[in-house]
PDB file of C-alpha atoms in Angstrom:
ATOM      1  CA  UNK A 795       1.667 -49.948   3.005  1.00 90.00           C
ATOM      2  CA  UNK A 796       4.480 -52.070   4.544  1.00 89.00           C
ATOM      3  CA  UNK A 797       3.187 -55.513   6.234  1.00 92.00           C
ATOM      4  CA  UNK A 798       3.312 -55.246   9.680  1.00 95.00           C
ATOM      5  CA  UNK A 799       1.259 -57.793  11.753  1.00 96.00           C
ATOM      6  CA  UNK A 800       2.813 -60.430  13.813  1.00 97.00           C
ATOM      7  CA  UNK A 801       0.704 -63.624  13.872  1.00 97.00           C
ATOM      8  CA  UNK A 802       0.441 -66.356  16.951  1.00 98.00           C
ATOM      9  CA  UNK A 803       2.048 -69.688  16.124  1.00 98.00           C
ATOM     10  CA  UNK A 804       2.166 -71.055  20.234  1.00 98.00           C
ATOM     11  CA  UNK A 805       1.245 -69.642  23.136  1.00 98.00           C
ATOM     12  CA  UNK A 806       2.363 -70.401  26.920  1.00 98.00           C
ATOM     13  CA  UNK A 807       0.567 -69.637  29.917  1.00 98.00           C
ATOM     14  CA  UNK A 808       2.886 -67.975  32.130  1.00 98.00           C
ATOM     15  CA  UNK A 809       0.184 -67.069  35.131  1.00 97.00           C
ATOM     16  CA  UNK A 810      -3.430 -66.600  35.663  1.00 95.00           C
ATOM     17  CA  UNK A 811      -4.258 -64.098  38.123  1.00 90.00           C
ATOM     18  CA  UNK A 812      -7.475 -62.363  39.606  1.00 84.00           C
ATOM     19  CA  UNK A 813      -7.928 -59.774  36.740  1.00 86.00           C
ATOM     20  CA  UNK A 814      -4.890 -60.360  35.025  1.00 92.00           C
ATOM     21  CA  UNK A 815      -3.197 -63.213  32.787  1.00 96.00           C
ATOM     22  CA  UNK A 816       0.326 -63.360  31.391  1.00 98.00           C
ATOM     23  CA  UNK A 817       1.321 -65.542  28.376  1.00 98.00           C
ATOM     24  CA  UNK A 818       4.500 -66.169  26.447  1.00 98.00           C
ATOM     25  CA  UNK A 819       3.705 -66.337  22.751  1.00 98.00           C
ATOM     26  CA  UNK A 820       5.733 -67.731  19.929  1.00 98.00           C
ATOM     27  CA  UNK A 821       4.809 -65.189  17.026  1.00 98.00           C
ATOM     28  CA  UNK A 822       5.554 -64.947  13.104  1.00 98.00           C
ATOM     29  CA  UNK A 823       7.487 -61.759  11.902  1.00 97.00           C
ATOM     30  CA  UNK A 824       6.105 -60.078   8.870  1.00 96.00           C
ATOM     31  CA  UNK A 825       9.310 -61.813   7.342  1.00 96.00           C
ATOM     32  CA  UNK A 826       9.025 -65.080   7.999  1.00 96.00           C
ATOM     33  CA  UNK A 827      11.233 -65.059  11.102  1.00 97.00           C
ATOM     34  CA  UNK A 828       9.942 -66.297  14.119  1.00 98.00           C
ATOM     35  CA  UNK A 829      10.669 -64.008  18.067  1.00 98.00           C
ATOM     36  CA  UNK A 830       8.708 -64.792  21.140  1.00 98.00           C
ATOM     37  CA  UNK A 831       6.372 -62.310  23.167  1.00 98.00           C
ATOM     38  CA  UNK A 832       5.320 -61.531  26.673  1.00 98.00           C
ATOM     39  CA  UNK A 833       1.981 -60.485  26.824  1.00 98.00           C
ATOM     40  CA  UNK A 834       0.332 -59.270  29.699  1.00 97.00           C
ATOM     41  CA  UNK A 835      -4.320 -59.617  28.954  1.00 96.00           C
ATOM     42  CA  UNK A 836      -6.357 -57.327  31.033  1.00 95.00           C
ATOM     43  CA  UNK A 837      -9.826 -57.463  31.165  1.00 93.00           C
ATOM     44  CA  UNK A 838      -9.788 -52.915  30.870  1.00 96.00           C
ATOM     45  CA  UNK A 839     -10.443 -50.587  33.227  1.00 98.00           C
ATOM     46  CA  UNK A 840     -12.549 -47.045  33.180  1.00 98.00           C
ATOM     47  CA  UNK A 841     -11.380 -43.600  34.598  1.00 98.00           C
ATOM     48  CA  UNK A 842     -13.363 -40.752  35.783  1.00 98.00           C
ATOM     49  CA  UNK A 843     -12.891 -36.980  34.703  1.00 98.00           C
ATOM     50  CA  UNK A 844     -15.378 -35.386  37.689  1.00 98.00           C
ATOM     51  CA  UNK A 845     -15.330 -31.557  38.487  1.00 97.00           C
ATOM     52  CA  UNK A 846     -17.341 -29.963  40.791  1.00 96.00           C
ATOM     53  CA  UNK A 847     -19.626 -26.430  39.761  1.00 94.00           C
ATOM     54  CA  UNK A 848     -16.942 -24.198  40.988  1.00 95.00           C
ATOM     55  CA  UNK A 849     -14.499 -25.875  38.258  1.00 95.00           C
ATOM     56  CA  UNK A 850     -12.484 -28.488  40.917  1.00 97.00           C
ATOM     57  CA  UNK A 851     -11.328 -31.837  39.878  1.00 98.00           C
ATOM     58  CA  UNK A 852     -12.228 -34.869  41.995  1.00 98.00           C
ATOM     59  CA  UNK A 853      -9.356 -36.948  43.070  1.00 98.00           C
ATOM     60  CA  UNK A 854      -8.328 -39.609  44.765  1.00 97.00           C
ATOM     61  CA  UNK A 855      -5.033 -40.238  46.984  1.00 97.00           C
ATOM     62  CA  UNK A 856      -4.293 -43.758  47.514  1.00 96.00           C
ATOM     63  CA  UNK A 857      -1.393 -46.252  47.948  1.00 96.00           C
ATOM     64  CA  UNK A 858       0.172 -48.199  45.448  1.00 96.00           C
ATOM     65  CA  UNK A 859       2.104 -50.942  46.683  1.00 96.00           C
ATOM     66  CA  UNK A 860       4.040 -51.629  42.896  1.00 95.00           C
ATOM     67  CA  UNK A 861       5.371 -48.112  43.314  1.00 96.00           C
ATOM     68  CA  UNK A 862       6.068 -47.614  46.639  1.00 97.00           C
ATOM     69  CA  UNK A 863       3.836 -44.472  47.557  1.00 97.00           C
ATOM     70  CA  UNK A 864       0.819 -42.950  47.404  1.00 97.00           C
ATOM     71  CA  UNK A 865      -0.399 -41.511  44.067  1.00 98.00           C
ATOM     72  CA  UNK A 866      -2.887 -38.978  43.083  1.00 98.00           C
ATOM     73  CA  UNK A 867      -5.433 -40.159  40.829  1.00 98.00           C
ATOM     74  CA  UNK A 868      -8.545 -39.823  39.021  1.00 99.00           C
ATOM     75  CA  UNK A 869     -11.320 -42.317  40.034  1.00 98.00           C
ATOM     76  CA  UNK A 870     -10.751 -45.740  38.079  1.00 98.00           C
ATOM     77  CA  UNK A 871     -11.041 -49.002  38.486  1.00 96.00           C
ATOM     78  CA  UNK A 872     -11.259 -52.603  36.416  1.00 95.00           C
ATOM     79  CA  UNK A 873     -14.227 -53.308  34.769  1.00 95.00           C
ATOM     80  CA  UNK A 874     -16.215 -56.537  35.601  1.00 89.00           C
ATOM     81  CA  UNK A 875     -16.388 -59.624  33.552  1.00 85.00           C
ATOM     82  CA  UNK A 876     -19.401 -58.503  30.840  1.00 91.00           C
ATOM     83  CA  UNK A 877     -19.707 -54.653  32.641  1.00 94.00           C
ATOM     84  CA  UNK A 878     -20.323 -51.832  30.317  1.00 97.00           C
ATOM     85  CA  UNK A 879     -17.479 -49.444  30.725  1.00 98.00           C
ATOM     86  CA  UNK A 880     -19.715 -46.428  31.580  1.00 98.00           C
ATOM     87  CA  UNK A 881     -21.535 -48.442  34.198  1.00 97.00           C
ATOM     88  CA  UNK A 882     -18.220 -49.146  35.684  1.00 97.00           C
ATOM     89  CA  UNK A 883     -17.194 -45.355  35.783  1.00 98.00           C
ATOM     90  CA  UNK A 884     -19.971 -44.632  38.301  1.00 97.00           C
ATOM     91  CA  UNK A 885     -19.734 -47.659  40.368  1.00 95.00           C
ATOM     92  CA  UNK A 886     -15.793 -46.327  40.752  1.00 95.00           C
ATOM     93  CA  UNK A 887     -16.791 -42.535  40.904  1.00 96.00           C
ATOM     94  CA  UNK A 888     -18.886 -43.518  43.973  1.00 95.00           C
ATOM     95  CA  UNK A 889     -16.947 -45.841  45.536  1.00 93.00           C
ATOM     96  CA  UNK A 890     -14.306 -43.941  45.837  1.00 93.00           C
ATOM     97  CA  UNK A 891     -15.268 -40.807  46.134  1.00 94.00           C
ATOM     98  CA  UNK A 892     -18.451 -39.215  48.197  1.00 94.00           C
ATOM     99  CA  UNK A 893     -19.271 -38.109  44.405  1.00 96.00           C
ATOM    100  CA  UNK A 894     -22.272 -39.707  41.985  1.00 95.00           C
ATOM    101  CA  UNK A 895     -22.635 -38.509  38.694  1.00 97.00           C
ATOM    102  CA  UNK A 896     -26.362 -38.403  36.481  1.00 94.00           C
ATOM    103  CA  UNK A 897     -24.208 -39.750  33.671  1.00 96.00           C
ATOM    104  CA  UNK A 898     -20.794 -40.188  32.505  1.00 98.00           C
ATOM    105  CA  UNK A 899     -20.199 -38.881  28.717  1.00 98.00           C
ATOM    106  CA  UNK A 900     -17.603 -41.426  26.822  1.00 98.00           C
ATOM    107  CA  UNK A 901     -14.227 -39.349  26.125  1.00 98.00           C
ATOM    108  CA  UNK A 902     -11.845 -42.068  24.550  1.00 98.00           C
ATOM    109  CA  UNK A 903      -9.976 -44.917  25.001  1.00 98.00           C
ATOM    110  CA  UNK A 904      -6.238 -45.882  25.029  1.00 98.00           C
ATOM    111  CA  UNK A 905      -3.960 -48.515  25.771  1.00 98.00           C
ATOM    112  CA  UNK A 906      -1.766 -48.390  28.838  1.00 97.00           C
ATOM    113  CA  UNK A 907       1.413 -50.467  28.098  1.00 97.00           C
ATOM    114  CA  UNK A 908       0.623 -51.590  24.467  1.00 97.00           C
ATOM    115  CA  UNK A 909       4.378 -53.163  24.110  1.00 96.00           C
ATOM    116  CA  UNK A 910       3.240 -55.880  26.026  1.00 97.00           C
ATOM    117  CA  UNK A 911      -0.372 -55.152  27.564  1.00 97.00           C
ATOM    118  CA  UNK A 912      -3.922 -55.071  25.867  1.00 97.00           C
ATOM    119  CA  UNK A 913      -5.570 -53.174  29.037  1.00 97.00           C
ATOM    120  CA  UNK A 914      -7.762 -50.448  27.296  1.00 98.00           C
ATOM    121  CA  UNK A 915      -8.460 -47.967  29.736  1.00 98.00           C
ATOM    122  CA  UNK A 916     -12.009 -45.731  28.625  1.00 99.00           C
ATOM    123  CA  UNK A 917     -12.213 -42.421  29.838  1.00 99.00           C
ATOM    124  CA  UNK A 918     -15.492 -40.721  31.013  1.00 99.00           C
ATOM    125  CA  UNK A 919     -17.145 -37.467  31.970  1.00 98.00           C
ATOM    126  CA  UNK A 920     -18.658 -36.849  34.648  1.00 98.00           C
ATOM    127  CA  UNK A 921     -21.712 -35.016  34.204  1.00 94.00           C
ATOM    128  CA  UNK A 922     -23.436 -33.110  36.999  1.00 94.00           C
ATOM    129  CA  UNK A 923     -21.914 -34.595  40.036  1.00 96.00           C
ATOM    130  CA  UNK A 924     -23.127 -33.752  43.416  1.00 94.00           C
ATOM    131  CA  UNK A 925     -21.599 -35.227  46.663  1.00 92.00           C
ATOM    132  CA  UNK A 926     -24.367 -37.563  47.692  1.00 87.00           C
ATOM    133  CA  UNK A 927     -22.949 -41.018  47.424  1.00 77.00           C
ATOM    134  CA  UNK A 928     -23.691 -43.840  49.632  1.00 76.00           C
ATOM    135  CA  UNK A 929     -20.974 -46.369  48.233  1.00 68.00           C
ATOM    136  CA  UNK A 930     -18.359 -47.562  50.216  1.00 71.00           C
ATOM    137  CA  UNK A 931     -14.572 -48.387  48.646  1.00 67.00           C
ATOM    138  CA  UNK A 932     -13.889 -51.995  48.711  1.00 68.00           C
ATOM    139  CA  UNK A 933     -12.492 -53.622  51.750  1.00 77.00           C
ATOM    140  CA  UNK A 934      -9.207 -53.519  50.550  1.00 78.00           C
ATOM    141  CA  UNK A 935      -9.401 -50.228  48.776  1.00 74.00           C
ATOM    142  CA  UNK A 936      -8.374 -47.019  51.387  1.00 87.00           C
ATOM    143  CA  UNK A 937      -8.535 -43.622  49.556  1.00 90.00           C
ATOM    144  CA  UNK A 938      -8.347 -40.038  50.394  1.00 94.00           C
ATOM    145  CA  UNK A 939     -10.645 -37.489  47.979  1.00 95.00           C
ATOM    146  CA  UNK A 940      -8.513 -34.543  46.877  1.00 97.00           C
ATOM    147  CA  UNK A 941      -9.967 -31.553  45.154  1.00 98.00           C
ATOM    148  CA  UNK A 942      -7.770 -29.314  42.740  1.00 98.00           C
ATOM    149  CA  UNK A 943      -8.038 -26.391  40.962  1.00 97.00           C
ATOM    150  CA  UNK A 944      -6.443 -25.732  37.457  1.00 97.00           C
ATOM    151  CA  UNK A 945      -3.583 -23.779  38.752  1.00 97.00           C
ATOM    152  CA  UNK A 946      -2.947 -26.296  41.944  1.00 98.00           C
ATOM    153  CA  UNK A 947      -3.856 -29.165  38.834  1.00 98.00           C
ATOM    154  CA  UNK A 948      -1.100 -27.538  36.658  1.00 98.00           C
ATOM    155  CA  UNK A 949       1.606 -27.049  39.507  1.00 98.00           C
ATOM    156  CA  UNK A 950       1.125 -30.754  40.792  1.00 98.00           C
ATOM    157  CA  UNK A 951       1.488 -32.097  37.166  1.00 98.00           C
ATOM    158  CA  UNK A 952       4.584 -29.879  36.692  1.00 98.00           C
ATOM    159  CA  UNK A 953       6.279 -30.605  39.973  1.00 98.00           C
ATOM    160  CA  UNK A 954       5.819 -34.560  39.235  1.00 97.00           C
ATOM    161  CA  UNK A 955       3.098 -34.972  42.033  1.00 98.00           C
ATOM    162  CA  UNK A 956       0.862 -35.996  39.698  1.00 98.00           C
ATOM    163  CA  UNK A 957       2.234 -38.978  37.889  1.00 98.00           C
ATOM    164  CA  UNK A 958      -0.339 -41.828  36.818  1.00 98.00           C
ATOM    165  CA  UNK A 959      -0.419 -42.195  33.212  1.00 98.00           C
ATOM    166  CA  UNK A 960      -3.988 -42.231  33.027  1.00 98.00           C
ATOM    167  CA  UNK A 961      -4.580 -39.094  35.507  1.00 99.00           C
ATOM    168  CA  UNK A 962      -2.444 -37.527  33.344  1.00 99.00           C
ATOM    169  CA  UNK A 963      -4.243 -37.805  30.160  1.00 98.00           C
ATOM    170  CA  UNK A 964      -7.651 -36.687  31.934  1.00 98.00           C
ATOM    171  CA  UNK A 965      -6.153 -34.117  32.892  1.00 98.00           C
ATOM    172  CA  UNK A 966      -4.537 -32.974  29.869  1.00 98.00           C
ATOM    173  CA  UNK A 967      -8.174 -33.134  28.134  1.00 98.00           C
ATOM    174  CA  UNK A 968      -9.683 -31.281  31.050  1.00 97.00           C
ATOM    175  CA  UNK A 969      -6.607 -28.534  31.313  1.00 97.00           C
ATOM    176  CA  UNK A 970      -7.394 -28.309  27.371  1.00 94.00           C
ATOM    177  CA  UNK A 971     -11.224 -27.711  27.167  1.00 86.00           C
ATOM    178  CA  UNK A 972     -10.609 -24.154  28.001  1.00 68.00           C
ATOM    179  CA  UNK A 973      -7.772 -23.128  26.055  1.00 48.00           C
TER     180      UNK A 973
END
C-alpha cells in the first residue's frame, strides 16, 4: 500500500472563533517534500432524520447569511464542548422544531469539507416523534418547520431547492429505506 500520510512539522494560528479555529500548517509529504495547509477544526455537529407516522420529513427553513438565502434543512446543529452527539440531536430536534423524539438511533458519520475541515457531522434517527416540544430556538436562531413528502422530497432535491450537503445525505438514506 502506497504511503500516504502527511505529518505536522509547524503550525500557525490563523483565527480562533466561537466554534471554529483556522490554522496554517507546515506539513511533510510522503516524499520528503515539504507544502503548507489550511485547516479549518470544528468541534462536529449532529443532524436529525425525523418523519412523522404518516411518512413526512421534518424540516427546517432558515437563513444562511454565507449563502445568501434561505435553505431547507434537516434539524442540526454544533455539538457542545464534551456533548454526546445523540444528546445533541434532540436538544436540536426540539429547538428547532415543535418535534421531540423518545430516542434518536445513530445512522453514520461523515466529514463535510475534508480538503481542509475535520467537522464530522453524525447523523441520527428519529424515533417516535410526536409534536410536543417545549424548546425554544436560540435567540439568534429564526426557523420555519417544513413538512415533505417523498414525492414533494424528491422534486425539491431534483429542482435544486434542496441543497445542504448534509440534508442531502439524510435524505438520500431516508428516500433509500424503501426501495
Amino acid at each position: 500500500m502506497m504511503q500516504l500520510e502527511e505529518t505536522q512539522i509547524a503550525s500557525r494560528t490563523l483565527l480562533e472563533g466561537g466554534f471554529l479555529n483556522i490554522y496554517q500548517d507546515t506539513v511533510r509529504l510522503p516524499n520528503g517534500g515539504e507544502s503548507s495547509r489550511v485547516v479549518v477544526r470544528h468541534s462536529g455537529a449532529t443532524c436529525v432524520l425525523a418523519v412523522t407516522d404518516d411518512d413526512q420529513v421534518v424540516l427546517v427553513r432558515q437563513w444562511r447569511y454565507a449563502t445568501g438565502g434561505a435553505l431547507l434543512e434537516v434539524p442540526a446543529g454544533k455539538l457542545d464542548v464534551g456533548e454526546d452527539p445523540a444528546q445533541c440531536a434532540l436538544r436540536e430536534l426540539a429547538e428547532e422544531t415543535p418535534y421531540c423524539a423518545e430516542q434518536v438511533e445513530f445512522v453514520m458519520k461523515f466529514y463535510t469539507a475534508p480538503g481542509f475541515c475535520d467537522e464530522v457531522i453524525h447523523l441520527y434517527r428519529a424515533v417516535n416523534i410526536r409534536a410536543e416540544s417545549t424548546l425554544s430556538p436560540d435567540q439568534d436562531e429564526f426557523v420555519e418547520t417544513v413538512l415533505m413528502g417523498r414525492a414533494e422530497v424528491q422534486a425539491a432535491i431534483k429542482n435544486g431547492e434542496i441543497c445542504d450537503g448534509k440534508t442531502l445525505i439524510a435524505l438520500q438514506y431516508w428516500l433509500s429505506e424503501k426501495v
